[in-house]
Amino acid sequence: MHVQVLGKTDEEIRMVVDGVNPQFANSLRRIMISRIPTLAVDYVDFSKNDSVLYDEMISHRLGMLALKFDQKALDAKDVCECEGKGCANCQVVFALSKKGPCMVYASDLKSSDKEISEVVHPETPIVELMPGQELKLQAVASLGTGEDHAKHQSAHVFFRQYPKIKINGNVPENIVSVCPKHALSISGSKAAVTIDCDLCQECVHASGGKLEVTGDAEKFIFVIESISGLPAEKILLSSLDVLKGEAKEFGKQVGKLK
């Protein structure tokens, strides 16, 4: 297996993975989407809500906020010493109190412990309060996975096959203009495609079969975009830990059959 990183930021990683099969690639994708614990608002206690939005709508907006958190400082409720009742070790409380006229933003949520958690995108609007209106609430956040609820999904992840091209005969160079991704280049008897190629086959049809563009069955382009409070690199590394743990457990179960 070979991994080539094409680009990397805290929020996104683009990479080429060579020497794996589609089953492995899809397992990795599914783990990153649904098996990595993230922090999200579970329930909201409203003291006052005079806004134009119902309690349920505001709760939904709060639940979809991405929250930064310290993975070492928080436990999942199902393994916490409080046995899921809720305590400082497994949940974070955010308080909000605003009076109109004003726009209520995610930054108005005040964490009970800023060293553990804070809002990723503080400029996110929640609701606008008119003169005389007031919003006062407490939002309780805890860890969960994408298997539990979509609000806990850690990242958008997709992959596609790495493009390969083969030329059969003479192909006019002006055929490159049919590529919607501008990924095709032709020089004499040689043709090449960049990784921007999404295998749409437009150039193949236009060439009358003189070009063959296919996807490599063992080489994939991955894009990992964090939508949670975790960096993209941490999501990738955590997913590998989960995959190794699953493989180890599978080996133990198979060993019991001997």
PDB file of C-alpha atoms in Angstrom:
ATOM      1  CA  MET A   1       0.000   0.000   0.000  1.00  0.00           C
ATOM      2  CA  HIS A   2       1.152   3.509  -0.818  1.00  0.00           C
ATOM      3  CA  VAL A   3      -0.412   6.798   0.298  1.00  0.00           C
ATOM      4  CA  GLN A   4       0.255  10.144  -1.376  1.00  0.00           C
ATOM      5  CA  VAL A   5      -1.132  13.289   0.262  1.00  0.00           C
ATOM      6  CA  LEU A   6      -2.233  15.791  -2.391  1.00  0.00           C
ATOM      7  CA  GLY A   7      -3.327  18.522  -0.008  1.00  0.00           C
ATOM      8  CA  LYS A   8      -3.894  18.929   3.710  1.00  0.00           C
ATOM      9  CA  THR A   9      -5.512  21.485   6.005  1.00  0.00           C
ATOM     10  CA  ASP A  10      -7.157  21.147   9.415  1.00  0.00           C
ATOM     11  CA  GLU A  11     -10.543  20.760   7.707  1.00  0.00           C
ATOM     12  CA  GLU A  12      -9.679  18.722   4.605  1.00  0.00           C
ATOM     13  CA  ILE A  13      -7.329  16.043   3.328  1.00  0.00           C
ATOM     14  CA  ARG A  14      -6.970  14.943  -0.304  1.00  0.00           C
ATOM     15  CA  MET A  15      -4.904  11.838  -0.904  1.00  0.00           C
ATOM     16  CA  VAL A  16      -4.245   8.967  -3.294  1.00  0.00           C
ATOM     17  CA  VAL A  17      -4.285   5.457  -1.835  1.00  0.00           C
ATOM     18  CA  ASP A  18      -2.681   2.764  -3.994  1.00  0.00           C
ATOM     19  CA  GLY A  19      -2.692  -0.992  -3.471  1.00  0.00           C
ATOM     20  CA  VAL A  20      -6.115  -1.505  -1.848  1.00  0.00           C
ATOM     21  CA  ASN A  21      -9.418  -2.912  -3.080  1.00  0.00           C
ATOM     22  CA  PRO A  22     -12.824  -1.168  -3.206  1.00  0.00           C
ATOM     23  CA  GLN A  23     -14.028  -3.064  -0.135  1.00  0.00           C
ATOM     24  CA  PHE A  24     -11.200  -1.661   2.005  1.00  0.00           C
ATOM     25  CA  ALA A  25     -11.736   1.854   0.631  1.00  0.00           C
ATOM     26  CA  ASN A  26     -15.454   1.746   1.390  1.00  0.00           C
ATOM     27  CA  SER A  27     -14.908   0.344   4.886  1.00  0.00           C
ATOM     28  CA  LEU A  28     -12.583   3.235   5.651  1.00  0.00           C
ATOM     29  CA  ARG A  29     -15.110   5.736   4.279  1.00  0.00           C
ATOM     30  CA  ARG A  30     -17.987   4.299   6.319  1.00  0.00           C
ATOM     31  CA  ILE A  31     -15.963   4.289   9.547  1.00  0.00           C
ATOM     32  CA  MET A  32     -14.966   7.937   9.121  1.00  0.00           C
ATOM     33  CA  ILE A  33     -18.596   8.913   8.537  1.00  0.00           C
ATOM     34  CA  SER A  34     -20.320   6.883  11.225  1.00  0.00           C
ATOM     35  CA  ARG A  35     -17.938   5.427  13.821  1.00  0.00           C
ATOM     36  CA  ILE A  36     -15.856   8.367  15.095  1.00  0.00           C
ATOM     37  CA  PRO A  37     -17.261   9.955  18.322  1.00  0.00           C
ATOM     38  CA  THR A  38     -18.046  13.677  18.101  1.00  0.00           C
ATOM     39  CA  LEU A  39     -19.690  16.195  20.426  1.00  0.00           C
ATOM     40  CA  ALA A  40     -23.159  17.562  19.659  1.00  0.00           C
ATOM     41  CA  VAL A  41     -26.107  19.053  21.553  1.00  0.00           C
ATOM     42  CA  ASP A  42     -28.457  16.317  22.790  1.00  0.00           C
ATOM     43  CA  TYR A  43     -31.230  18.298  24.452  1.00  0.00           C
ATOM     44  CA  VAL A  44     -32.135  21.897  25.235  1.00  0.00           C
ATOM     45  CA  ASP A  45     -33.872  23.302  28.308  1.00  0.00           C
ATOM     46  CA  PHE A  46     -35.710  26.546  27.460  1.00  0.00           C
ATOM     47  CA  SER A  47     -36.370  29.101  30.201  1.00  0.00           C
ATOM     48  CA  LYS A  48     -37.805  31.626  27.770  1.00  0.00           C
ATOM     49  CA  ASN A  49     -38.359  31.797  24.021  1.00  0.00           C
ATOM     50  CA  ASP A  50     -40.191  34.792  22.561  1.00  0.00           C
ATOM     51  CA  SER A  51     -38.642  34.402  19.101  1.00  0.00           C
ATOM     52  CA  VAL A  52     -40.512  33.561  15.907  1.00  0.00           C
ATOM     53  CA  LEU A  53     -39.073  30.018  15.938  1.00  0.00           C
ATOM     54  CA  TYR A  54     -40.514  27.137  17.928  1.00  0.00           C
ATOM     55  CA  ASP A  55     -38.376  25.488  20.620  1.00  0.00           C
ATOM     56  CA  GLU A  56     -37.970  22.429  18.388  1.00  0.00           C
ATOM     57  CA  MET A  57     -36.555  24.452  15.490  1.00  0.00           C
ATOM     58  CA  ILE A  58     -33.992  26.210  17.660  1.00  0.00           C
ATOM     59  CA  SER A  59     -33.050  22.875  19.245  1.00  0.00           C
ATOM     60  CA  HIS A  60     -32.484  21.423  15.780  1.00  0.00           C
ATOM     61  CA  ARG A  61     -30.217  24.333  14.817  1.00  0.00           C
ATOM     62  CA  LEU A  62     -28.213  23.958  18.009  1.00  0.00           C
ATOM     63  CA  GLY A  63     -27.928  20.213  17.483  1.00  0.00           C
ATOM     64  CA  MET A  64     -26.320  20.675  14.071  1.00  0.00           C
ATOM     65  CA  LEU A  65     -23.585  23.018  15.329  1.00  0.00           C
ATOM     66  CA  ALA A  66     -20.046  21.647  15.082  1.00  0.00           C
ATOM     67  CA  LEU A  67     -18.343  21.689  18.492  1.00  0.00           C
ATOM     68  CA  LYS A  68     -14.639  21.518  19.266  1.00  0.00           C
ATOM     69  CA  PHE A  69     -13.847  19.244  22.172  1.00  0.00           C
ATOM     70  CA  ASP A  70     -11.020  17.621  24.083  1.00  0.00           C
ATOM     71  CA  GLN A  71     -11.181  13.899  23.332  1.00  0.00           C
ATOM     72  CA  LYS A  72      -9.168  13.070  26.447  1.00  0.00           C
ATOM     73  CA  ALA A  73     -11.425  15.079  28.775  1.00  0.00           C
ATOM     74  CA  LEU A  74     -14.780  13.572  27.788  1.00  0.00           C
ATOM     75  CA  ASP A  75     -16.144  10.036  28.051  1.00  0.00           C
ATOM     76  CA  ALA A  76     -19.031   8.488  26.180  1.00  0.00           C
ATOM     77  CA  LYS A  77     -22.126   8.166  28.361  1.00  0.00           C
ATOM     78  CA  ASP A  78     -22.242   4.382  28.027  1.00  0.00           C
ATOM     79  CA  VAL A  79     -18.766   4.020  29.591  1.00  0.00           C
ATOM     80  CA  CYS A  80     -18.886   6.923  32.042  1.00  0.00           C
ATOM     81  CA  GLU A  81     -18.844   6.279  35.790  1.00  0.00           C
ATOM     82  CA  CYS A  82     -22.210   8.047  36.089  1.00  0.00           C
ATOM     83  CA  GLU A  83     -23.757   5.162  34.075  1.00  0.00           C
ATOM     84  CA  GLY A  84     -25.333   7.507  31.531  1.00  0.00           C
ATOM     85  CA  LYS A  85     -27.043   9.829  34.024  1.00  0.00           C
ATOM     86  CA  GLY A  86     -24.942  12.777  32.854  1.00  0.00           C
ATOM     87  CA  CYS A  87     -22.019  14.440  34.611  1.00  0.00           C
ATOM     88  CA  ALA A  88     -19.090  16.777  33.948  1.00  0.00           C
ATOM     89  CA  ASN A  89     -17.052  13.854  32.617  1.00  0.00           C
ATOM     90  CA  CYS A  90     -19.464  12.974  29.804  1.00  0.00           C
ATOM     91  CA  GLN A  91     -21.334  16.160  28.923  1.00  0.00           C
ATOM     92  CA  VAL A  92     -20.858  19.891  28.422  1.00  0.00           C
ATOM     93  CA  VAL A  93     -23.496  22.532  29.219  1.00  0.00           C
ATOM     94  CA  PHE A  94     -23.854  25.661  27.071  1.00  0.00           C
ATOM     95  CA  ALA A  95     -25.856  28.648  28.360  1.00  0.00           C
ATOM     96  CA  LEU A  96     -27.450  31.340  26.196  1.00  0.00           C
ATOM     97  CA  SER A  97     -29.284  34.487  27.285  1.00  0.00           C
ATOM     98  CA  LYS A  98     -30.116  37.282  24.811  1.00  0.00           C
ATOM     99  CA  LYS A  99     -32.641  40.107  24.542  1.00  0.00           C
ATOM    100  CA  GLY A 100     -33.759  41.770  21.306  1.00  0.00           C
ATOM    101  CA  PRO A 101     -33.387  43.520  19.069  1.00  0.00           C
ATOM    102  CA  CYS A 102     -30.405  41.466  17.915  1.00  0.00           C
ATOM    103  CA  MET A 103     -29.269  38.457  15.930  1.00  0.00           C
ATOM    104  CA  VAL A 104     -28.426  35.460  18.079  1.00  0.00           C
ATOM    105  CA  TYR A 105     -25.231  33.750  16.920  1.00  0.00           C
ATOM    106  CA  ALA A 106     -23.551  30.500  17.888  1.00  0.00           C
ATOM    107  CA  SER A 107     -20.902  32.601  19.638  1.00  0.00           C
ATOM    108  CA  ASP A 108     -23.565  33.576  22.198  1.00  0.00           C
ATOM    109  CA  LEU A 109     -23.452  30.022  23.543  1.00  0.00           C
ATOM    110  CA  LYS A 110     -21.225  30.072  26.623  1.00  0.00           C
ATOM    111  CA  SER A 111     -19.569  26.771  27.487  1.00  0.00           C
ATOM    112  CA  SER A 112     -19.454  25.583  31.088  1.00  0.00           C
ATOM    113  CA  ASP A 113     -15.823  24.654  30.456  1.00  0.00           C
ATOM    114  CA  LYS A 114     -14.080  26.434  27.558  1.00  0.00           C
ATOM    115  CA  GLU A 115     -11.017  24.232  27.949  1.00  0.00           C
ATOM    116  CA  ILE A 116     -13.148  21.220  26.986  1.00  0.00           C
ATOM    117  CA  SER A 117     -15.414  22.569  24.271  1.00  0.00           C
ATOM    118  CA  GLU A 118     -16.378  25.568  22.153  1.00  0.00           C
ATOM    119  CA  VAL A 119     -18.292  26.279  18.936  1.00  0.00           C
ATOM    120  CA  VAL A 120     -16.343  25.725  15.694  1.00  0.00           C
ATOM    121  CA  HIS A 121     -18.156  28.377  13.610  1.00  0.00           C
ATOM    122  CA  PRO A 122     -19.169  31.162  16.038  1.00  0.00           C
ATOM    123  CA  GLU A 123     -20.630  33.339  13.260  1.00  0.00           C
ATOM    124  CA  THR A 124     -23.462  30.851  12.576  1.00  0.00           C
ATOM    125  CA  PRO A 125     -26.851  32.619  12.999  1.00  0.00           C
ATOM    126  CA  ILE A 126     -29.435  30.931  15.239  1.00  0.00           C
ATOM    127  CA  VAL A 127     -32.442  33.283  15.288  1.00  0.00           C
ATOM    128  CA  GLU A 128     -33.217  36.989  15.083  1.00  0.00           C
ATOM    129  CA  LEU A 129     -34.883  38.615  18.084  1.00  0.00           C
ATOM    130  CA  MET A 130     -37.193  41.590  17.618  1.00  0.00           C
ATOM    131  CA  PRO A 131     -37.596  44.408  20.209  1.00  0.00           C
ATOM    132  CA  GLY A 132     -38.988  43.022  23.448  1.00  0.00           C
ATOM    133  CA  GLN A 133     -38.200  39.397  22.569  1.00  0.00           C
ATOM    134  CA  GLU A 134     -35.947  37.231  24.736  1.00  0.00           C
ATOM    135  CA  LEU A 135     -34.239  33.859  24.404  1.00  0.00           C
ATOM    136  CA  LYS A 136     -32.829  32.020  27.410  1.00  0.00           C
ATOM    137  CA  LEU A 137     -31.773  28.377  27.401  1.00  0.00           C
ATOM    138  CA  GLN A 138     -29.290  25.696  28.418  1.00  0.00           C
ATOM    139  CA  ALA A 139     -28.015  23.211  25.825  1.00  0.00           C
ATOM    140  CA  VAL A 140     -26.450  19.938  26.954  1.00  0.00           C
ATOM    141  CA  ALA A 141     -23.958  18.266  24.604  1.00  0.00           C
ATOM    142  CA  SER A 142     -22.499  14.755  24.752  1.00  0.00           C
ATOM    143  CA  LEU A 143     -20.516  12.340  22.624  1.00  0.00           C
ATOM    144  CA  GLY A 144     -22.073  10.148  19.956  1.00  0.00           C
ATOM    145  CA  THR A 145     -21.405   8.663  16.524  1.00  0.00           C
ATOM    146  CA  GLY A 146     -22.986   8.965  13.109  1.00  0.00           C
ATOM    147  CA  GLU A 147     -24.633   5.595  13.731  1.00  0.00           C
ATOM    148  CA  ASP A 148     -26.615   7.275  16.516  1.00  0.00           C
ATOM    149  CA  HIS A 149     -27.595  10.467  14.664  1.00  0.00           C
ATOM    150  CA  ALA A 150     -26.507  12.464  11.603  1.00  0.00           C
ATOM    151  CA  LYS A 151     -25.514  15.404  13.839  1.00  0.00           C
ATOM    152  CA  HIS A 152     -22.613  13.256  15.094  1.00  0.00           C
ATOM    153  CA  GLN A 153     -21.139  12.562  11.644  1.00  0.00           C
ATOM    154  CA  SER A 154     -17.490  13.528  11.793  1.00  0.00           C
ATOM    155  CA  ALA A 155     -16.836  14.152   8.104  1.00  0.00           C
ATOM    156  CA  HIS A 156     -17.980  14.121   4.499  1.00  0.00           C
ATOM    157  CA  VAL A 157     -15.879  11.424   2.837  1.00  0.00           C
ATOM    158  CA  PHE A 158     -15.882  10.228  -0.742  1.00  0.00           C
ATOM    159  CA  PHE A 159     -13.490   8.405  -3.028  1.00  0.00           C
ATOM    160  CA  ARG A 160     -13.254   7.616  -6.714  1.00  0.00           C
ATOM    161  CA  GLN A 161     -11.035   5.435  -8.850  1.00  0.00           C
ATOM    162  CA  TYR A 162      -7.781   6.870 -10.132  1.00  0.00           C
ATOM    163  CA  PRO A 163      -8.132   7.487 -13.892  1.00  0.00           C
ATOM    164  CA  LYS A 164      -6.106   5.594 -16.518  1.00  0.00           C
ATOM    165  CA  ILE A 165      -6.021   6.394 -20.233  1.00  0.00           C
ATOM    166  CA  LYS A 166      -5.097   4.363 -23.295  1.00  0.00           C
ATOM    167  CA  ILE A 167      -4.870   5.641 -26.856  1.00  0.00           C
ATOM    168  CA  ASN A 168      -5.687   3.546 -29.930  1.00  0.00           C
ATOM    169  CA  GLY A 169      -4.693   5.258 -33.162  1.00  0.00           C
ATOM    170  CA  ASN A 170      -4.538   8.932 -34.057  1.00  0.00           C
ATOM    171  CA  VAL A 171      -6.681  11.258 -31.985  1.00  0.00           C
ATOM    172  CA  PRO A 172      -6.972  14.953 -32.944  1.00  0.00           C
ATOM    173  CA  GLU A 173      -5.562  17.257 -30.273  1.00  0.00           C
ATOM    174  CA  ASN A 174      -8.625  19.537 -30.396  1.00  0.00           C
ATOM    175  CA  ILE A 175     -10.665  16.771 -28.741  1.00  0.00           C
ATOM    176  CA  VAL A 176      -9.350  17.967 -25.386  1.00  0.00           C
ATOM    177  CA  SER A 177     -11.975  20.728 -25.489  1.00  0.00           C
ATOM    178  CA  VAL A 178     -14.805  18.231 -24.886  1.00  0.00           C
ATOM    179  CA  CYS A 179     -13.503  17.397 -21.391  1.00  0.00           C
ATOM    180  CA  PRO A 180     -15.714  19.274 -18.885  1.00  0.00           C
ATOM    181  CA  LYS A 181     -12.993  18.997 -16.220  1.00  0.00           C
ATOM    182  CA  HIS A 182     -10.158  20.160 -18.514  1.00  0.00           C
ATOM    183  CA  ALA A 183      -8.292  17.059 -17.358  1.00  0.00           C
ATOM    184  CA  LEU A 184      -7.308  15.691 -20.798  1.00  0.00           C
ATOM    185  CA  SER A 185      -4.156  16.487 -22.758  1.00  0.00           C
ATOM    186  CA  ILE A 186      -2.971  15.034 -26.089  1.00  0.00           C
ATOM    187  CA  SER A 187       0.410  15.425 -27.714  1.00  0.00           C
ATOM    188  CA  GLY A 188       0.995  13.448 -30.885  1.00  0.00           C
ATOM    189  CA  SER A 189       0.495   9.753 -30.101  1.00  0.00           C
ATOM    190  CA  LYS A 190       0.392  10.306 -26.342  1.00  0.00           C
ATOM    191  CA  ALA A 191      -2.581  11.151 -24.122  1.00  0.00           C
ATOM    192  CA  ALA A 192      -2.804  11.882 -20.419  1.00  0.00           C
ATOM    193  CA  VAL A 193      -5.446  12.713 -17.821  1.00  0.00           C
ATOM    194  CA  THR A 194      -5.072  14.455 -14.475  1.00  0.00           C
ATOM    195  CA  ILE A 195      -6.661  13.381 -11.208  1.00  0.00           C
ATOM    196  CA  ASP A 196      -9.489  15.838 -11.889  1.00  0.00           C
ATOM    197  CA  CYS A 197     -10.903  13.295 -14.348  1.00  0.00           C
ATOM    198  CA  ASP A 198     -14.152  11.802 -13.013  1.00  0.00           C
ATOM    199  CA  LEU A 199     -14.475   9.110 -15.721  1.00  0.00           C
ATOM    200  CA  CYS A 200     -17.429  10.832 -17.414  1.00  0.00           C
ATOM    201  CA  GLN A 201     -16.418   9.239 -20.785  1.00  0.00           C
ATOM    202  CA  GLU A 202     -17.133  12.378 -22.834  1.00  0.00           C
ATOM    203  CA  CYS A 203     -13.708  12.193 -24.511  1.00  0.00           C
ATOM    204  CA  VAL A 204     -14.159   8.477 -25.179  1.00  0.00           C
ATOM    205  CA  HIS A 205     -17.432   9.051 -27.028  1.00  0.00           C
ATOM    206  CA  ALA A 206     -16.016  12.009 -28.978  1.00  0.00           C
ATOM    207  CA  SER A 207     -12.951   9.991 -30.064  1.00  0.00           C
ATOM    208  CA  GLY A 208     -15.033   7.221 -31.591  1.00  0.00           C
ATOM    209  CA  GLY A 209     -13.401   4.616 -29.400  1.00  0.00           C
ATOM    210  CA  LYS A 210      -9.807   5.680 -30.049  1.00  0.00           C
ATOM    211  CA  LEU A 211      -9.478   6.678 -26.393  1.00  0.00           C
ATOM    212  CA  GLU A 212     -10.054   4.367 -23.445  1.00  0.00           C
ATOM    213  CA  VAL A 213     -10.445   5.967 -20.021  1.00  0.00           C
ATOM    214  CA  THR A 214     -10.965   3.585 -17.103  1.00  0.00           C
ATOM    215  CA  GLY A 215     -10.608   3.578 -13.343  1.00  0.00           C
ATOM    216  CA  ASP A 216      -7.835   1.740 -11.538  1.00  0.00           C
ATOM    217  CA  ALA A 217      -9.432  -0.976  -9.379  1.00  0.00           C
ATOM    218  CA  GLU A 218      -6.638  -0.736  -6.789  1.00  0.00           C
ATOM    219  CA  LYS A 219      -5.968   2.994  -6.687  1.00  0.00           C
ATOM    220  CA  PHE A 220      -8.341   5.616  -5.253  1.00  0.00           C
ATOM    221  CA  ILE A 221      -8.555   9.364  -4.728  1.00  0.00           C
ATOM    222  CA  PHE A 222      -9.906  10.176  -1.257  1.00  0.00           C
ATOM    223  CA  VAL A 223     -11.371  13.472  -0.068  1.00  0.00           C
ATOM    224  CA  ILE A 224     -11.974  13.837   3.687  1.00  0.00           C
ATOM    225  CA  GLU A 225     -13.760  17.017   4.772  1.00  0.00           C
ATOM    226  CA  SER A 226     -14.344  17.505   8.495  1.00  0.00           C
ATOM    227  CA  ILE A 227     -17.809  18.742   9.499  1.00  0.00           C
ATOM    228  CA  SER A 228     -17.193  18.309  13.218  1.00  0.00           C
ATOM    229  CA  GLY A 229     -14.841  19.680  15.848  1.00  0.00           C
ATOM    230  CA  LEU A 230     -12.145  17.167  14.900  1.00  0.00           C
ATOM    231  CA  PRO A 231      -9.304  17.873  12.434  1.00  0.00           C
ATOM    232  CA  ALA A 232      -9.452  15.807   9.234  1.00  0.00           C
ATOM    233  CA  GLU A 233      -6.147  14.108  10.091  1.00  0.00           C
ATOM    234  CA  LYS A 234      -7.464  13.009  13.497  1.00  0.00           C
ATOM    235  CA  ILE A 235     -10.590  11.580  11.862  1.00  0.00           C
ATOM    236  CA  LEU A 236      -8.465   9.561   9.439  1.00  0.00           C
ATOM    237  CA  LEU A 237      -6.134   8.221  12.138  1.00  0.00           C
ATOM    238  CA  SER A 238      -9.053   7.387  14.448  1.00  0.00           C
ATOM    239  CA  SER A 239     -10.786   5.477  11.660  1.00  0.00           C
ATOM    240  CA  LEU A 240      -7.655   3.373  11.144  1.00  0.00           C
ATOM    241  CA  ASP A 241      -7.636   2.546  14.872  1.00  0.00           C
ATOM    242  CA  VAL A 242     -11.273   1.450  14.634  1.00  0.00           C
ATOM    243  CA  LEU A 243     -10.559  -0.654  11.546  1.00  0.00           C
ATOM    244  CA  LYS A 244      -7.589  -2.363  13.224  1.00  0.00           C
ATOM    245  CA  GLY A 245      -9.705  -3.053  16.302  1.00  0.00           C
ATOM    246  CA  GLU A 246     -12.485  -4.591  14.212  1.00  0.00           C
ATOM    247  CA  ALA A 247      -9.995  -6.766  12.316  1.00  0.00           C
ATOM    248  CA  LYS A 248      -8.436  -7.941  15.598  1.00  0.00           C
ATOM    249  CA  GLU A 249     -11.837  -8.795  17.059  1.00  0.00           C
ATOM    250  CA  PHE A 250     -12.784 -10.647  13.868  1.00  0.00           C
ATOM    251  CA  GLY A 251      -9.602 -12.704  14.185  1.00  0.00           C
ATOM    252  CA  LYS A 252     -10.496 -13.630  17.768  1.00  0.00           C
ATOM    253  CA  GLN A 253     -13.984 -14.751  16.772  1.00  0.00           C
ATOM    254  CA  VAL A 254     -12.628 -16.846  13.918  1.00  0.00           C
ATOM    255  CA  GLY A 255     -10.083 -18.387  16.288  1.00  0.00           C
ATOM    256  CA  LYS A 256     -12.939 -19.639  18.481  1.00  0.00           C
ATOM    257  CA  LEU A 257     -14.198 -21.757  15.597  1.00  0.00           C
ATOM    258  CA  LYS A 258     -11.032 -23.871  15.489  1.00  0.00           C
TER     259      LYS A 258
END
